[in-house]
XYZ file of C-alpha atoms in Angstrom:
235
model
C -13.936 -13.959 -8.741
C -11.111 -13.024 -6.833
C -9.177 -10.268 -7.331
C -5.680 -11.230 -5.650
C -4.611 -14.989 -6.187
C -1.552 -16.119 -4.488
C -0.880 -19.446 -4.666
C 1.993 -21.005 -3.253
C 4.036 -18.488 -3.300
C 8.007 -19.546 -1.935
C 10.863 -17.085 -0.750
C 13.807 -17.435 0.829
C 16.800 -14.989 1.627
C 20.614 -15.994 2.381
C 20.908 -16.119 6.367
C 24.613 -14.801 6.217
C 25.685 -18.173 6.890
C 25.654 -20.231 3.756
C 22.463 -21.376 4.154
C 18.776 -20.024 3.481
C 16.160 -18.979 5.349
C 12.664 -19.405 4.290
C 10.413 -16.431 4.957
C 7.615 -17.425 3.057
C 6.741 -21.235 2.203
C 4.093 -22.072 -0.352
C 1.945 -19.183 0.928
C -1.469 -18.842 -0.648
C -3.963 -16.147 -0.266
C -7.299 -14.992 -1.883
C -8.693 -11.156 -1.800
C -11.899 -9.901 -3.386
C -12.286 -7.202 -5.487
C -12.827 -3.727 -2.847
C -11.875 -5.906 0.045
C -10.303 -4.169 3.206
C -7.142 -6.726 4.235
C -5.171 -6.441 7.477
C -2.192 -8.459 7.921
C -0.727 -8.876 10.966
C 1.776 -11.477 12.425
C 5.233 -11.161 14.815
C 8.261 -9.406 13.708
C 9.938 -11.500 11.223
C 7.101 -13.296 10.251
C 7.674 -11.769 6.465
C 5.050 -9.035 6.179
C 6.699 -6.573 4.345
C 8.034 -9.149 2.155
C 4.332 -10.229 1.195
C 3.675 -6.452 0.725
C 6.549 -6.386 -1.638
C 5.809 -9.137 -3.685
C 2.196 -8.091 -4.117
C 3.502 -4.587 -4.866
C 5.609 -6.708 -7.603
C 8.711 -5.294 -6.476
C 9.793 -8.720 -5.285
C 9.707 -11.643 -7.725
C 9.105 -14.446 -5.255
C 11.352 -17.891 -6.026
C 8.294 -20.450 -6.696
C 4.264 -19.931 -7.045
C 1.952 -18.007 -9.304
C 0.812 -14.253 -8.365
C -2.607 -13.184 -10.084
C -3.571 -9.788 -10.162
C -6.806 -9.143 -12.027
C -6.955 -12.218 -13.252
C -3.576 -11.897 -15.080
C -0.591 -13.677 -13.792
C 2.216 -11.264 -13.185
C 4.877 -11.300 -15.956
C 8.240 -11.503 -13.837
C 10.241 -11.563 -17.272
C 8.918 -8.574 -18.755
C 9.919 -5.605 -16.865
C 8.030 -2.954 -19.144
C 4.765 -4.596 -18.043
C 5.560 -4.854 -14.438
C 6.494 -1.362 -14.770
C 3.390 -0.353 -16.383
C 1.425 -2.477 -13.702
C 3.413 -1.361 -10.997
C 2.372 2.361 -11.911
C -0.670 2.205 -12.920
C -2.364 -0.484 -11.196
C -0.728 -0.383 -7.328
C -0.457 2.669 -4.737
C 2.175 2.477 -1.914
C 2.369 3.859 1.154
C 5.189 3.771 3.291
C 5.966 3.781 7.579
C 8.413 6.637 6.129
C 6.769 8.344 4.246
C 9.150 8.435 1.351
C 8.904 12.095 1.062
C 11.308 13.625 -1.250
C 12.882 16.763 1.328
C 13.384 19.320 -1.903
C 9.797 19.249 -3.133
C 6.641 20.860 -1.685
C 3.927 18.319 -0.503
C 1.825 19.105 -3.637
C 4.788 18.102 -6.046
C 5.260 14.933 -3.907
C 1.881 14.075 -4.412
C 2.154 14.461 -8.112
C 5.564 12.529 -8.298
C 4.350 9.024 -9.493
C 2.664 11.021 -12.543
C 6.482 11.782 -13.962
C 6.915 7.842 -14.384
C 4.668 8.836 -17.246
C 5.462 12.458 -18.641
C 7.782 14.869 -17.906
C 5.304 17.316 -16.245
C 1.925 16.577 -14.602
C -1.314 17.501 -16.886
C -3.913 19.631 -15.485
C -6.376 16.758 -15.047
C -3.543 15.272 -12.636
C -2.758 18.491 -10.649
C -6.799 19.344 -10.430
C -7.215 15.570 -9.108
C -4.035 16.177 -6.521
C -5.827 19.181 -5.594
C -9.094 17.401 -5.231
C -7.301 14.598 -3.049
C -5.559 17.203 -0.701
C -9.146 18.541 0.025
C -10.563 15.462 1.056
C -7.687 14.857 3.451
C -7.791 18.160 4.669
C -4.596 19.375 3.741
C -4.945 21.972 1.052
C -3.371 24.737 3.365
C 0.083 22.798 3.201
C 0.357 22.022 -0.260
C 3.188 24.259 -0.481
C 5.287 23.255 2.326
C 8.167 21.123 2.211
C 7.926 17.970 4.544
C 10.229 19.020 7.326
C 8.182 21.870 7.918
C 4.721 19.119 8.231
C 3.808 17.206 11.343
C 3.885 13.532 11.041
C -0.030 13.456 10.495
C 0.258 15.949 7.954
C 2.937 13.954 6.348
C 0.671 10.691 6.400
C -2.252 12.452 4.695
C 0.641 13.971 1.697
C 1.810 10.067 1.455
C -2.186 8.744 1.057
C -2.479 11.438 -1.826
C 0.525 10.156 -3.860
C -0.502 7.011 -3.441
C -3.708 7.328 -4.799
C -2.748 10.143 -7.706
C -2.700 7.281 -10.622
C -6.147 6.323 -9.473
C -5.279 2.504 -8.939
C -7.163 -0.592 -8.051
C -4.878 -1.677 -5.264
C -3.207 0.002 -2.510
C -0.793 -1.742 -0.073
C 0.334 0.223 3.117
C 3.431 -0.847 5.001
C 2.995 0.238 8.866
C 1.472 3.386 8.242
C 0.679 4.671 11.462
C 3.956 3.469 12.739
C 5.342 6.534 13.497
C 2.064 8.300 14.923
C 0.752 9.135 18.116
C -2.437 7.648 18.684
C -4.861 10.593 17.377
C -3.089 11.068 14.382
C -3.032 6.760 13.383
C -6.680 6.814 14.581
C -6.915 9.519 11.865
C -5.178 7.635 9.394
C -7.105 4.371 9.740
C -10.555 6.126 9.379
C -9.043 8.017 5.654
C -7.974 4.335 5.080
C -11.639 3.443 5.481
C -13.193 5.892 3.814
C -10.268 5.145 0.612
C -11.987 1.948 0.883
C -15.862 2.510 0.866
C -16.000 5.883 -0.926
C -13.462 4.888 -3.622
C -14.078 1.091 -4.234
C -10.217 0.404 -3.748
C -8.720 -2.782 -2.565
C -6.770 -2.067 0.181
C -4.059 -4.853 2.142
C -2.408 -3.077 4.984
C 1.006 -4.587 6.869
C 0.405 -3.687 10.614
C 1.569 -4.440 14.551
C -1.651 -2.360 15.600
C -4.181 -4.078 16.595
C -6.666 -0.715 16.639
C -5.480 -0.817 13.167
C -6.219 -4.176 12.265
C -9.403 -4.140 13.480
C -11.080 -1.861 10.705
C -10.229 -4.670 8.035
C -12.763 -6.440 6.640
C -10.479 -9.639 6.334
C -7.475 -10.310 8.297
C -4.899 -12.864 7.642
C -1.819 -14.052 10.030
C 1.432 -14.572 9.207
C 3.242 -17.514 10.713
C 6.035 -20.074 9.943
C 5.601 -18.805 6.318
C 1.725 -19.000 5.666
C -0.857 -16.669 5.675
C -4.097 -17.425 7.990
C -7.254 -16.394 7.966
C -8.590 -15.057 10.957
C -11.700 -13.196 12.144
C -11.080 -9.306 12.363
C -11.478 -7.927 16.020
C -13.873 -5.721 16.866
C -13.951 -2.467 15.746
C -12.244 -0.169 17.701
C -11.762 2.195 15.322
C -15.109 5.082 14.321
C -15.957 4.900 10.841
């Protein structure tokens, strides 16, 4: 049983001239519970707008999205709300660091969707995250004062501090040297196999790409399935 079920799935955008442009057109896609997903494709191709409708932050204009078997309720914002935080981890090309906060309250910012403060079970989990990606000596730095690997590793914690099912990355090595998105594909990987999470990443990099387990294409508004590269990337 699948866990992801997009089927036909339409959008268009206004093309500044009266007229639309169709990014994606009757777009269907399958993923499998734990699967690894790259998807790659041309700027333009609509990537991040696939990202954004899976992240349910985009209602797309015709199709059916299935996410656990439950077919996301467009109309009812408290649910998509409640799925969007609770189900669904993001992470960002920028980071989406807040500049006033310390890493270890940036990491804990998704919790206050819920309650005003974070519990100790949260902040003891935070904690626990930071260690595994090695960076419980910054916790209480703010981000301009962290390196952009540093910043990466802050960004993975937050998105994975409501312990969800499904995490979507948006090019998030694009603004690393080599070393550091090396580093971030093999925490992506070990997200993956040591935590059971689903995991569709938007990318350009082919090293990237290449740790999936599944890769689709995007092009003239379809998603295609493709054999993943070789790995290029250490586990």
């Amino acid at each position: 049983m699948a866990y992801i079920e997009l089927n036909n799935i339409q959008k268009s955008f206004a093309d500044g001239n009266g007229g639309q442009r169709i990014v994606l057109d009757e777009l269907s896609l399958e993923v499998e519970p734990g699967a690894f997903v790259a998807v790659t494709g041309v700027s333009g191709t609509g990537k991040t707008t696939l990202l954004n409708v899976l992240g349910t932050l985009l209602k797309p204009d015709g199709g059916t999205y299935l996410l656990g078997e439950e077919q996301i309720p467009y109309d009812d914002e408290a649910r998509l709300l409640q799925i969007r935080n609770r189900q669904i981890g993001f992470m960002f090309q920028d980071y989406r660091l807040l500049p006033q906060f310390t890493a270890l309250q940036n990491i804990l910012l998704p919790t206050l969707a819920i309650h005003r403060k974070p519990t100790t079970e949260e902040t003891q989990w935070a904690m626990q995250l930071a260690q595994q990606m090695g960076i419980s000596d910054i916790l209480q730095q703010l981000p301009e004062t962290l390196s952009g690997g540093e910043k990466s590793r802050v960004a993975l914690c937050r998105a994975l501090i409501m312990r969800p099912k499904l995490l979507l990355a948006d090019e998030p090595t694009g603004q690393l040297d080599s070393q550091h998105a090396k580093e971030v594909g093999q925490l992506l990987r070990h997200v993956n196999t040591q935590m059971g999470m689903t995991i569709i990443l938007v990318t350009h990099s082919e090293e990237l790409a290449s740790i999936a387990d599944k890769r689709y294409v995007l092009k003239e508004g379809k998603a295609f399935s493709v054999q993943p590269s070789p790995l290029t990337f250490s586990h």
